[in-house]
PDB file of C-alpha atoms in Angstrom:
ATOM      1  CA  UNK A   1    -152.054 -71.460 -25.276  1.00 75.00           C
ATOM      2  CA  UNK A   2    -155.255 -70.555 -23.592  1.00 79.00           C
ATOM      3  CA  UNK A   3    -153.868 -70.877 -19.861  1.00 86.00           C
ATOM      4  CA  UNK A   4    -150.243 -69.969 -18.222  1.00 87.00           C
ATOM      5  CA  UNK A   5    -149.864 -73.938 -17.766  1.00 86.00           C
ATOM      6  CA  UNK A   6    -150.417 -74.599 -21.488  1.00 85.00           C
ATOM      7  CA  UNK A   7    -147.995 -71.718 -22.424  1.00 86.00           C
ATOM      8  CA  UNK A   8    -145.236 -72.733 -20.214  1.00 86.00           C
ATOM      9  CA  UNK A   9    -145.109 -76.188 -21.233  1.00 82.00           C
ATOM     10  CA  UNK A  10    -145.037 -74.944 -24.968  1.00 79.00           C
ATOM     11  CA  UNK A  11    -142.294 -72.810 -23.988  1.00 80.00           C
ATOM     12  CA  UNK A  12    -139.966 -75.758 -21.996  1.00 79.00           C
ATOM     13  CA  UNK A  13    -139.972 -76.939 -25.880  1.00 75.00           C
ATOM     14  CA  UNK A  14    -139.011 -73.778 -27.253  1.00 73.00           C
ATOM     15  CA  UNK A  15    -135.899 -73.207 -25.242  1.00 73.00           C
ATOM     16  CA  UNK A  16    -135.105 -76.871 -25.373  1.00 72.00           C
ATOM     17  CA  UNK A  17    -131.346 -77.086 -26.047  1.00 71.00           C
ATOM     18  CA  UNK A  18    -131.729 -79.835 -27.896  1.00 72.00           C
ATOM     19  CA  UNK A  19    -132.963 -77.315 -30.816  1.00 69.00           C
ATOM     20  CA  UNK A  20    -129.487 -75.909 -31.506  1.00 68.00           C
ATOM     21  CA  UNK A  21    -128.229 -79.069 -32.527  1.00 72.00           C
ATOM     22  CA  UNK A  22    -131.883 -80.200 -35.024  1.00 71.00           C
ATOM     23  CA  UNK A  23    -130.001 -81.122 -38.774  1.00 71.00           C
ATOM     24  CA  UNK A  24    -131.739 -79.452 -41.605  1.00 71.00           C
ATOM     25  CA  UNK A  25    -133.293 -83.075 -42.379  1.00 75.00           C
ATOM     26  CA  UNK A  26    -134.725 -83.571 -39.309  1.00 71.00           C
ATOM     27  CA  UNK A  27    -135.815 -80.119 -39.417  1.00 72.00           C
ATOM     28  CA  UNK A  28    -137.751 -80.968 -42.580  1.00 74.00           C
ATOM     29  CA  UNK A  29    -139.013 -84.311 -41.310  1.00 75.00           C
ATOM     30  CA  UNK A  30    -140.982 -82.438 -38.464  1.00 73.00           C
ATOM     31  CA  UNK A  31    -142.184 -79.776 -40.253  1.00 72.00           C
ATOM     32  CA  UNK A  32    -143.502 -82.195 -42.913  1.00 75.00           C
ATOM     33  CA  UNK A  33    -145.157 -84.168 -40.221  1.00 73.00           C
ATOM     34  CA  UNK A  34    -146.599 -81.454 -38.631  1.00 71.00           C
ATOM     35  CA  UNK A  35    -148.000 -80.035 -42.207  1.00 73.00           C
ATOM     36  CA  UNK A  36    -149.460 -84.049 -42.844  1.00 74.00           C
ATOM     37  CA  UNK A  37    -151.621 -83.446 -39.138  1.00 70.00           C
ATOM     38  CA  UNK A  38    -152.990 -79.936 -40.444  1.00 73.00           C
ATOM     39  CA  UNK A  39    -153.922 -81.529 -43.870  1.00 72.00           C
ATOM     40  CA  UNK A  40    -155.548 -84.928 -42.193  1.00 73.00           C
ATOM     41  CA  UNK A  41    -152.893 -86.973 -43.728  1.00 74.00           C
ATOM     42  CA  UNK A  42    -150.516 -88.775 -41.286  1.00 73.00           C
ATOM     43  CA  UNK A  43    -148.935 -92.162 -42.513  1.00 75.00           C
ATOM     44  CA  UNK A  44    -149.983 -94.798 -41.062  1.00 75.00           C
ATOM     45  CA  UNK A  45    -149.072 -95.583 -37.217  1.00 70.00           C
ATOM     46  CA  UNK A  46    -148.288 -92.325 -36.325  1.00 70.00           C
ATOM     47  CA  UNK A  47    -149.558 -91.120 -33.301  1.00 62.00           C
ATOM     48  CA  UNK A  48    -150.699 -87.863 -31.797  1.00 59.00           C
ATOM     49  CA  UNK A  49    -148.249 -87.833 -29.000  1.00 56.00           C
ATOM     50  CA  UNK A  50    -145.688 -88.467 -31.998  1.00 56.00           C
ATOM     51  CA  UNK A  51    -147.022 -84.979 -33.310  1.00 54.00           C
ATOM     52  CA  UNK A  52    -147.027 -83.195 -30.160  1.00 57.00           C
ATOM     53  CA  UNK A  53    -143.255 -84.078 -29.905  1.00 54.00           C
ATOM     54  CA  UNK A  54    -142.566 -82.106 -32.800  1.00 52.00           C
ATOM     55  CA  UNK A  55    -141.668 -78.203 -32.535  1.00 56.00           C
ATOM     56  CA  UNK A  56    -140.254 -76.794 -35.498  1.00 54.00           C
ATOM     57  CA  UNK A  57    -141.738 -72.967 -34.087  1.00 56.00           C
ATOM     58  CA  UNK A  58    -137.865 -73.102 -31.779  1.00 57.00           C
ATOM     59  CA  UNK A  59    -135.882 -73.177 -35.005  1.00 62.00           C
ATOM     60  CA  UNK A  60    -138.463 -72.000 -37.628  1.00 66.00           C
ATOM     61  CA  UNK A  61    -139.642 -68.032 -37.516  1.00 61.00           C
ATOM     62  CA  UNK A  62    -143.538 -67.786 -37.822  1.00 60.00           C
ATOM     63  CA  UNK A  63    -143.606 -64.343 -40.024  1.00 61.00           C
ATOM     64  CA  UNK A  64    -140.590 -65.221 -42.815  1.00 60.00           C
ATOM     65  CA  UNK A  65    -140.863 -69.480 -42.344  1.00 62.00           C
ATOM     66  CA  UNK A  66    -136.771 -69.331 -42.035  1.00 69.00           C
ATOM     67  CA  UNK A  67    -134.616 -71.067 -40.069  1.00 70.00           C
ATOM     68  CA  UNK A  68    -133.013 -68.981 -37.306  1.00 69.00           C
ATOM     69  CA  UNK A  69    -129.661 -69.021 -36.860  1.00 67.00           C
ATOM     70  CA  UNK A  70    -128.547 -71.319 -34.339  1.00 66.00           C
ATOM     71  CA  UNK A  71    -126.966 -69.094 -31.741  1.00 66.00           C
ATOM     72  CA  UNK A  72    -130.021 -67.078 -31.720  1.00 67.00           C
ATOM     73  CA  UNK A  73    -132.440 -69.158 -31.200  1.00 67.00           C
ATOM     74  CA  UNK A  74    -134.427 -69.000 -27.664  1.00 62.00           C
ATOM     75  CA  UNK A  75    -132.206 -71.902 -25.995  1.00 58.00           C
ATOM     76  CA  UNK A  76    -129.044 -69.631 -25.732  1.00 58.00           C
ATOM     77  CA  UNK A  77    -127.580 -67.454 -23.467  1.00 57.00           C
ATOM     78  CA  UNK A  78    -124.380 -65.447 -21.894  1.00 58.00           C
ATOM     79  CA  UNK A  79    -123.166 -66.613 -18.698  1.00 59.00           C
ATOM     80  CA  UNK A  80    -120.403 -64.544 -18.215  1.00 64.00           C
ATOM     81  CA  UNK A  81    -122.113 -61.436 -16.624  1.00 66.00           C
ATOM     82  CA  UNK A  82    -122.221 -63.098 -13.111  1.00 63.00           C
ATOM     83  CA  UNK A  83    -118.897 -64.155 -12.973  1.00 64.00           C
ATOM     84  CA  UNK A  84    -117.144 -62.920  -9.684  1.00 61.00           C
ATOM     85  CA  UNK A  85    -114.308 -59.882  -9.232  1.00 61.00           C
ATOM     86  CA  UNK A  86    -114.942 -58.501 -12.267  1.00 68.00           C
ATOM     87  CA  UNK A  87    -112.519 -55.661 -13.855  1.00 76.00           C
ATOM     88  CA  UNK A  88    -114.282 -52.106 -15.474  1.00 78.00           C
ATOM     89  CA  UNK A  89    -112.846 -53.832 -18.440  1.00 83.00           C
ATOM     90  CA  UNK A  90    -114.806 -57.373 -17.725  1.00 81.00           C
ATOM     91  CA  UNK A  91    -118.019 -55.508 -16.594  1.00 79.00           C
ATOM     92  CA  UNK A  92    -118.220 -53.509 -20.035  1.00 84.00           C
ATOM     93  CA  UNK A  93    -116.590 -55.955 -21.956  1.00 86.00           C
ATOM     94  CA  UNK A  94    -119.950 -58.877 -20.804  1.00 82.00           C
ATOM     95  CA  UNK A  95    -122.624 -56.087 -20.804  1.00 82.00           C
ATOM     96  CA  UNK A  96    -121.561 -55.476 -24.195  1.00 85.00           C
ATOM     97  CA  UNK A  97    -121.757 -59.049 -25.325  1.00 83.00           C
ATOM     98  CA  UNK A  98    -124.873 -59.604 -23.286  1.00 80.00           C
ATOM     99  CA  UNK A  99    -126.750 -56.876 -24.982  1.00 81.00           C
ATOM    100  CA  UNK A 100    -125.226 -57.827 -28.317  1.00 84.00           C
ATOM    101  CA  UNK A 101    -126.262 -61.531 -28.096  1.00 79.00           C
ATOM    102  CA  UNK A 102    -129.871 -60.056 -26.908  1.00 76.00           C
ATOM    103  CA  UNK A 103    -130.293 -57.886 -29.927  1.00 77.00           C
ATOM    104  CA  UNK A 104    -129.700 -60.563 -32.178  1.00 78.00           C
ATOM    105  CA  UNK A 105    -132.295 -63.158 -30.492  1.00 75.00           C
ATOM    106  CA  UNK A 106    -134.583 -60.061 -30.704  1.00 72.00           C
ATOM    107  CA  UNK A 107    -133.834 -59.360 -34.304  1.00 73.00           C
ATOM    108  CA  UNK A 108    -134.233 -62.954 -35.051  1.00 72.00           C
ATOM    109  CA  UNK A 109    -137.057 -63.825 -33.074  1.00 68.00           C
ATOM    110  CA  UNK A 110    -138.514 -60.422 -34.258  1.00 67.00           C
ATOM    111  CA  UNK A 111    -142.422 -59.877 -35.407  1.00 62.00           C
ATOM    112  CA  UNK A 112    -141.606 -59.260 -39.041  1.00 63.00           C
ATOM    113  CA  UNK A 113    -145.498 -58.978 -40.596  1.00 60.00           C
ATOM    114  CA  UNK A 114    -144.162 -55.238 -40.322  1.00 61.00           C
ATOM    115  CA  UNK A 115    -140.808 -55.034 -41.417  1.00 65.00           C
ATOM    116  CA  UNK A 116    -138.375 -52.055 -39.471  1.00 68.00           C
ATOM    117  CA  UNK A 117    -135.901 -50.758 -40.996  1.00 74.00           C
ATOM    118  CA  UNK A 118    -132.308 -51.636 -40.366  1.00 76.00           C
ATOM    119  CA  UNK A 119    -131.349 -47.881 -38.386  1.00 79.00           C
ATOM    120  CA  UNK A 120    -134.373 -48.776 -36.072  1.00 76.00           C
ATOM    121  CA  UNK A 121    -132.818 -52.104 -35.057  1.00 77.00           C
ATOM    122  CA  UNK A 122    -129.298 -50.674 -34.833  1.00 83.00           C
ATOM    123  CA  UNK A 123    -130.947 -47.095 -32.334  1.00 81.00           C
ATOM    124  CA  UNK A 124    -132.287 -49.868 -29.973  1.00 79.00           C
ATOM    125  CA  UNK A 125    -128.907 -52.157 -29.969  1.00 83.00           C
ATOM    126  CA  UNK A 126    -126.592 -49.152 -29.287  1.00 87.00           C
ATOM    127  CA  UNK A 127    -129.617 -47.422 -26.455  1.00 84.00           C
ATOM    128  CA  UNK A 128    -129.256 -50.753 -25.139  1.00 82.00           C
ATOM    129  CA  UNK A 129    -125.549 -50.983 -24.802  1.00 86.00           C
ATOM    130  CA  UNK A 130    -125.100 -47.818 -23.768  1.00 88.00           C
ATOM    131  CA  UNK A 131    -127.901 -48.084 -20.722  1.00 85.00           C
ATOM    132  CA  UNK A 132    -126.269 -51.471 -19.823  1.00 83.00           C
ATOM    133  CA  UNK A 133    -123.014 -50.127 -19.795  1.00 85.00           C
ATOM    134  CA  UNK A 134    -123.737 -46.933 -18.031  1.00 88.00           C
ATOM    135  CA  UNK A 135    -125.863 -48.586 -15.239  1.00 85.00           C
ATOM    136  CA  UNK A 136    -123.384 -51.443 -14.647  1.00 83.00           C
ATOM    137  CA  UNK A 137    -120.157 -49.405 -14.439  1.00 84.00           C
ATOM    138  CA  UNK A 138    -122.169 -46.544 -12.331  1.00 87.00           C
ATOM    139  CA  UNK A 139    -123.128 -49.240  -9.876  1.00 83.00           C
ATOM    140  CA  UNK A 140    -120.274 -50.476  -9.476  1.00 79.00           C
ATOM    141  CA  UNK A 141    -118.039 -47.593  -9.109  1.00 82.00           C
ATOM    142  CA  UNK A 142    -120.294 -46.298  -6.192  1.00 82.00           C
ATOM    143  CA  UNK A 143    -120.261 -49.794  -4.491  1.00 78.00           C
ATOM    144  CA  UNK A 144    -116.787 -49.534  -4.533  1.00 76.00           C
ATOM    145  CA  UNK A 145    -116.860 -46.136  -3.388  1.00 80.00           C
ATOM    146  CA  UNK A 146    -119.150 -46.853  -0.611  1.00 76.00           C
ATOM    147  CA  UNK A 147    -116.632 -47.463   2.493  1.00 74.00           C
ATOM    148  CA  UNK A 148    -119.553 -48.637   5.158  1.00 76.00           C
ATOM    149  CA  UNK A 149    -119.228 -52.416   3.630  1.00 77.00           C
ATOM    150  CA  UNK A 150    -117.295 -54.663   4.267  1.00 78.00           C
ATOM    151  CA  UNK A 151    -115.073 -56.314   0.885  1.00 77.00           C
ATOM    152  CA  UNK A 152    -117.477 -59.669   1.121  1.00 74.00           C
ATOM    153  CA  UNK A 153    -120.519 -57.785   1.440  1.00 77.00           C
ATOM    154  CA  UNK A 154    -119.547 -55.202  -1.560  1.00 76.00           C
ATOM    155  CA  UNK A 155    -118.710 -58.178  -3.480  1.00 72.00           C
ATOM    156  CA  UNK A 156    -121.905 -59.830  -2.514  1.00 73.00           C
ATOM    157  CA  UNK A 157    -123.419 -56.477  -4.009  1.00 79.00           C
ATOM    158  CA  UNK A 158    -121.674 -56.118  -6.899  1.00 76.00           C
ATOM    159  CA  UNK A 159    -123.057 -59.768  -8.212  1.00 76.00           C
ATOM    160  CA  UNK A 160    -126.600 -57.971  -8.430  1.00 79.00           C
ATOM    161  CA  UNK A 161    -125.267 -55.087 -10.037  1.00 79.00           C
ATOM    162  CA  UNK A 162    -126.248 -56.778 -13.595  1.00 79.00           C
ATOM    163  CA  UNK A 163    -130.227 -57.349 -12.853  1.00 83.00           C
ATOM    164  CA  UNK A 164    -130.861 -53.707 -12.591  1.00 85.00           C
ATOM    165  CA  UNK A 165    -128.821 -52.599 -15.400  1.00 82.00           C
ATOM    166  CA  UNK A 166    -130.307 -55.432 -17.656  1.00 81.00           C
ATOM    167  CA  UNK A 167    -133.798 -54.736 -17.020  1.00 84.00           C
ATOM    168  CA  UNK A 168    -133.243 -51.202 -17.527  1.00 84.00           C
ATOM    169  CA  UNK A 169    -131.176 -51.697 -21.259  1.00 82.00           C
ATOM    170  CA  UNK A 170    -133.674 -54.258 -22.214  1.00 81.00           C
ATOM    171  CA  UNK A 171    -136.951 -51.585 -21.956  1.00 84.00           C
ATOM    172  CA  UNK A 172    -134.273 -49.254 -23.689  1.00 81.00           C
ATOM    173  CA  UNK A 173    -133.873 -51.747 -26.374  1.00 76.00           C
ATOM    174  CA  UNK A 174    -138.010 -52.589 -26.762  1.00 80.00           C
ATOM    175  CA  UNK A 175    -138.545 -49.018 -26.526  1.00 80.00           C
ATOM    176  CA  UNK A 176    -136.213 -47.354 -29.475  1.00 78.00           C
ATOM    177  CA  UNK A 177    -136.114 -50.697 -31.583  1.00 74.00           C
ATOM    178  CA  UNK A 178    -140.431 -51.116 -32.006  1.00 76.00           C
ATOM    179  CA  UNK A 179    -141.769 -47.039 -30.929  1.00 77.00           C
ATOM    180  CA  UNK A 180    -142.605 -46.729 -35.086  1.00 77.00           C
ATOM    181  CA  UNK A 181    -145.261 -49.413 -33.878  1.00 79.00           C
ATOM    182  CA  UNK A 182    -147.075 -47.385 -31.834  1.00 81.00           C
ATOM    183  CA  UNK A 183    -147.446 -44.670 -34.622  1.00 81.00           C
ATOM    184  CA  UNK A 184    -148.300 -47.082 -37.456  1.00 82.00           C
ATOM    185  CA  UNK A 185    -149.961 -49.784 -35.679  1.00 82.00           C
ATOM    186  CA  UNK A 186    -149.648 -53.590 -35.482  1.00 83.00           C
ATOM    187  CA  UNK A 187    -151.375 -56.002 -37.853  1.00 83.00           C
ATOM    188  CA  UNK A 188    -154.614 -57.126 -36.287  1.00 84.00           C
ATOM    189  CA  UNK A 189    -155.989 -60.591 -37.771  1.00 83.00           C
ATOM    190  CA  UNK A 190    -159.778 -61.944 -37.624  1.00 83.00           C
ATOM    191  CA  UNK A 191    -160.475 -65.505 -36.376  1.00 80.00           C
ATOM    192  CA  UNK A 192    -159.594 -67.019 -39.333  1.00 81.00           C
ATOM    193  CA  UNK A 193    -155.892 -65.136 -39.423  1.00 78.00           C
ATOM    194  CA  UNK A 194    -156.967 -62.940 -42.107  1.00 84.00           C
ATOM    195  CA  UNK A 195    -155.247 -59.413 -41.603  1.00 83.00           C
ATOM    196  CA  UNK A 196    -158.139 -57.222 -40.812  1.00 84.00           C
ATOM    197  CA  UNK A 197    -156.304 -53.771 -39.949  1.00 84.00           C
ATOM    198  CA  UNK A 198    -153.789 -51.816 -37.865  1.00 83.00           C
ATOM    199  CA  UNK A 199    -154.259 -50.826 -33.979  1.00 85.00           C
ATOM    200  CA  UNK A 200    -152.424 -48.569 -32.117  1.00 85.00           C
ATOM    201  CA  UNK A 201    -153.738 -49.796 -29.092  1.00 86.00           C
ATOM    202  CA  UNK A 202    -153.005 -53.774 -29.691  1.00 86.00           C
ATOM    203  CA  UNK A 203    -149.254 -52.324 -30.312  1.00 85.00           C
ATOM    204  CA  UNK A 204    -149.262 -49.916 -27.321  1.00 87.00           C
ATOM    205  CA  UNK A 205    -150.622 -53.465 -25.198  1.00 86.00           C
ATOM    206  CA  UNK A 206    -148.045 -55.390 -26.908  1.00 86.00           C
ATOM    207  CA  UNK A 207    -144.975 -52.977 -26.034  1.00 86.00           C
ATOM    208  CA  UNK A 208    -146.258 -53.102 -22.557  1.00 88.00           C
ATOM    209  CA  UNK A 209    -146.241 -56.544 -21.972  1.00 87.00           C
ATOM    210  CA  UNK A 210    -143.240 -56.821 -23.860  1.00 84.00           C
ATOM    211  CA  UNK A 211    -141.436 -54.557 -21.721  1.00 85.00           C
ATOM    212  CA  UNK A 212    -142.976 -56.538 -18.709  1.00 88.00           C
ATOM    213  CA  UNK A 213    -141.939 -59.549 -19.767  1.00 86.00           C
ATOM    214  CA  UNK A 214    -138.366 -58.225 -20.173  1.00 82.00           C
ATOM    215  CA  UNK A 215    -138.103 -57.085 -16.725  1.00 85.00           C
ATOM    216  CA  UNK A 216    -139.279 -60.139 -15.286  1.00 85.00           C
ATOM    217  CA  UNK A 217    -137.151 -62.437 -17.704  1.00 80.00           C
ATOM    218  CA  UNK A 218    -133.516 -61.448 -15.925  1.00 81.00           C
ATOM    219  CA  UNK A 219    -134.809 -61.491 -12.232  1.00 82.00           C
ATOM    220  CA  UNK A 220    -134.382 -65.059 -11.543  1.00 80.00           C
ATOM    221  CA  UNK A 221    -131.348 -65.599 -13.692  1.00 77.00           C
ATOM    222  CA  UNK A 222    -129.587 -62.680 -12.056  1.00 77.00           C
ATOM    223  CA  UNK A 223    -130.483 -62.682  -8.729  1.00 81.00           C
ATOM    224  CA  UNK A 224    -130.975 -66.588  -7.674  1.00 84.00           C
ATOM    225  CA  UNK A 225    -127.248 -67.543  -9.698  1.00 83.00           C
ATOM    226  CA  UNK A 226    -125.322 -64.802  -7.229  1.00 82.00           C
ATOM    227  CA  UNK A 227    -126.894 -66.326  -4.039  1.00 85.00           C
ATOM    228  CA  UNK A 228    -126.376 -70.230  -4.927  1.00 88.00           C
ATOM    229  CA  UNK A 229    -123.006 -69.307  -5.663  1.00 84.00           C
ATOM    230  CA  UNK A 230    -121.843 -67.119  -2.702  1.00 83.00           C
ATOM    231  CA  UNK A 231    -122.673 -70.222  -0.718  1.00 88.00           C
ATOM    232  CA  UNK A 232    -120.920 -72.934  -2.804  1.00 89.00           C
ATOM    233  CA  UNK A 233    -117.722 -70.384  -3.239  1.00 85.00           C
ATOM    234  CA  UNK A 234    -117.585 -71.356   0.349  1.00 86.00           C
ATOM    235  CA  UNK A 235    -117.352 -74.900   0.454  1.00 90.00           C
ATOM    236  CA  UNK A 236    -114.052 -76.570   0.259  1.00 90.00           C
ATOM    237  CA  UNK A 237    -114.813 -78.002  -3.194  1.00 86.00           C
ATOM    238  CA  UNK A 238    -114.753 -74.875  -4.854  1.00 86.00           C
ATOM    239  CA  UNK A 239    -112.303 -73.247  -2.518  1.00 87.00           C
ATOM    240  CA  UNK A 240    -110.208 -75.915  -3.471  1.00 89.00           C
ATOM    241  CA  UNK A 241    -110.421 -76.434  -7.247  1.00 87.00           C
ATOM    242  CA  UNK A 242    -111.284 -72.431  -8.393  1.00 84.00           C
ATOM    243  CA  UNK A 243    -111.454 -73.919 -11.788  1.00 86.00           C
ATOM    244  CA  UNK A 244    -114.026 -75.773 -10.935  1.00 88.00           C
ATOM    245  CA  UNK A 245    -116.006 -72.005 -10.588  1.00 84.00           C
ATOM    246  CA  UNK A 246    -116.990 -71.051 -13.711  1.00 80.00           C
ATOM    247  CA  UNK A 247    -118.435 -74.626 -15.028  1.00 86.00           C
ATOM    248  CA  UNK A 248    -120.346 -74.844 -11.812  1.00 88.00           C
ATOM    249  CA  UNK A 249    -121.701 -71.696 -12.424  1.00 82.00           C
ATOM    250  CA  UNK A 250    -122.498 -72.228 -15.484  1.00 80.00           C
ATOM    251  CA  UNK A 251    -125.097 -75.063 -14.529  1.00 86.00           C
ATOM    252  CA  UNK A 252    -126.730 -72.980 -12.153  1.00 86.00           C
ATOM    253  CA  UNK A 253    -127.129 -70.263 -14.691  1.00 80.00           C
ATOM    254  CA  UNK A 254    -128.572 -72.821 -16.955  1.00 79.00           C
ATOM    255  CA  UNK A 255    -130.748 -73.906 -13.949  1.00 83.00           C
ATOM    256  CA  UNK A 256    -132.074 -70.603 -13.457  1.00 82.00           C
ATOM    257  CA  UNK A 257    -132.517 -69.676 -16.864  1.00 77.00           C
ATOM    258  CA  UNK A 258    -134.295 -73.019 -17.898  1.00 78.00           C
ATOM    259  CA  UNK A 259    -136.840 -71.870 -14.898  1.00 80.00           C
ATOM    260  CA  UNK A 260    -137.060 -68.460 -15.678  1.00 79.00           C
ATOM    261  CA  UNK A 261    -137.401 -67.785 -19.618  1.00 79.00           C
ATOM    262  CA  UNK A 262    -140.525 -70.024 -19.679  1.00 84.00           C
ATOM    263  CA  UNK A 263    -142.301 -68.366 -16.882  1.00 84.00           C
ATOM    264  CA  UNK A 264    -141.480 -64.960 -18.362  1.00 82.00           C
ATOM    265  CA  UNK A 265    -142.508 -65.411 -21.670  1.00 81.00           C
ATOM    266  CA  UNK A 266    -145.608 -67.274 -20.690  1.00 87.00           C
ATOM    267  CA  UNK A 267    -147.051 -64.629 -18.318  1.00 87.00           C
ATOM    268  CA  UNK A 268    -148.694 -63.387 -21.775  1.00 86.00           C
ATOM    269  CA  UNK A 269    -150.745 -64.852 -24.800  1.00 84.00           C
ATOM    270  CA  UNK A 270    -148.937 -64.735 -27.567  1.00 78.00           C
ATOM    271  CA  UNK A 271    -152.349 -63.918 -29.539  1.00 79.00           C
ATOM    272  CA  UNK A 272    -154.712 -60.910 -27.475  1.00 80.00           C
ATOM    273  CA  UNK A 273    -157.833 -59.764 -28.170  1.00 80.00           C
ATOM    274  CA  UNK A 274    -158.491 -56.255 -29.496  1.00 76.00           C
ATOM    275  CA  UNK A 275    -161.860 -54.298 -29.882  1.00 77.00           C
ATOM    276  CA  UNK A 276    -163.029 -54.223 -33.527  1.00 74.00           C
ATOM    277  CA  UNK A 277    -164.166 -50.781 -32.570  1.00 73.00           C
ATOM    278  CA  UNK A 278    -160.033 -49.954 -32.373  1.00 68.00           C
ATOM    279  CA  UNK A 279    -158.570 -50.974 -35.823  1.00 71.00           C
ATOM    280  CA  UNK A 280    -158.094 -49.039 -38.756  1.00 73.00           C
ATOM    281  CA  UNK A 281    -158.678 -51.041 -42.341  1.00 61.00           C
TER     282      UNK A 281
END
């Protein structure tokens, strides 16, 4: 966890589709196995590589030690905001459920040593909708306003339309849902994981990266889907099977987003160092 490398191969497990479908006994297997290395006390044969193939932290939340809910675990995602022609009534209608589904990973993927209250969490989903929804229609009224292009370069446009209005909801969403933190503080913990304090400063440098991290997340997934599928929309496979569109797209998306979550989300530790000089007992 130490180096990018380590954190993005940790993070190829998290989003591992495979965890949506872990049964509650398997579930319990792993985490008992994992519990056995801590302690000393593997059975008999087991091996370390054995171990490292377990990851109960996908399915598992750290803070509360319950199982997230399967849809909102770190292995899901909305496909729908890149599909092509899209109505003011699609475009709203997928922002809406985009920034929906987000909120709900975020709530249950959510640092909960401090609990929020509920208003805080439902400020950031509504400043989130609302920014996603604004940007996105805005964007694309003017493209379609803008008489200079030509209809397959405005509808080239109009597939990049969601980056900039995703990046900009989610900082509206870490912004309103977690700004109590940088009043209060965030739980700072000694070597040992003892809970040593509060720091404004370790939550300010949290929020930052966080934010950071969201902006990057959605590049790849919304920019490199649009320009892989302008070019097979062209080829007489699609042309001729337009059913064929939305499953094909859907791979890519899954392409891009298996590449791009775990680069995001390793750019930081998840654990950072804070002067002792900085916390408050």
């Amino acid at each position: 966890q130490t180096s990018f490398y380590g954190r993005f191969r940790h993070f190829l497990d998290i989003i591992d589709p495979r965890t949506l479908f872990v049964t509650e006994s398997r579930l319990k297997e792993a985490v008992q196995l994992l519990e056995d290395y801590k302690h000393g006390t593997l059975p008999p044969g087991v091996t370390n590589k054995e171990v490292r193939g377990e990851n109960s932290s996908a399915i598992i939340h750290p803070d509360t030690n319950e199982t997230i809910f399967m849809p909102f675990r770190m292995s899901g995602m909305v496909v729908g905001l890149l599909l092509p022609n899209q109505t003011l009534a699609s475009t709203v209608f997928w922002q809406w459920l985009n920034q929906s589904h987000n909120a709900c990973v975020n709530y249950a993927n959510r640092n909960a040593s401090k609990p929020s209250p509920t208003s805080k969490f439902i400020q950031g989903y509504l400043g989130a909708v609302i920014s996603a929804v604004s940007i996105a229609v805005g964007l694309n009224v003017l493209i379609q306003r803008a008489n200079k292009f030509t209809p397959a370069t405005r509808l080239l446009i109009q597939r990049f339309v969601p980056f900039p209005a995703v990046a900009s909801a989610n900082i509206c969403n870490v912004v309103l849902m977690r700004h109590t933190e940088l009043e209060e503080g965030i739980d700072v913990l000694d070597s040992n994981g003892n809970i040593v304090g509060s720091s404004r400063v370790a939550a300010k440098h949290a929020l930052l990266e966080t934010a950071l991290t969201r902006v990057v997340l959605p590049m790849p997934i919304l920019v490199l889907p649009p320009i892989i599928m302008s070019m097979l929309e062209k080829t007489s496979l699609l042309r001729s099977r337009p059913r064929m569109v939305l499953p094909v797209q859907s791979l890519v998306c899954l392409a891009a987003f298996g590449l791009a979550l775990p680069l995001a989300i390793s750019l930081f530790p998840q654990m950072s160092e804070v002067s002792a000089a900085l916390v408050t007992p």
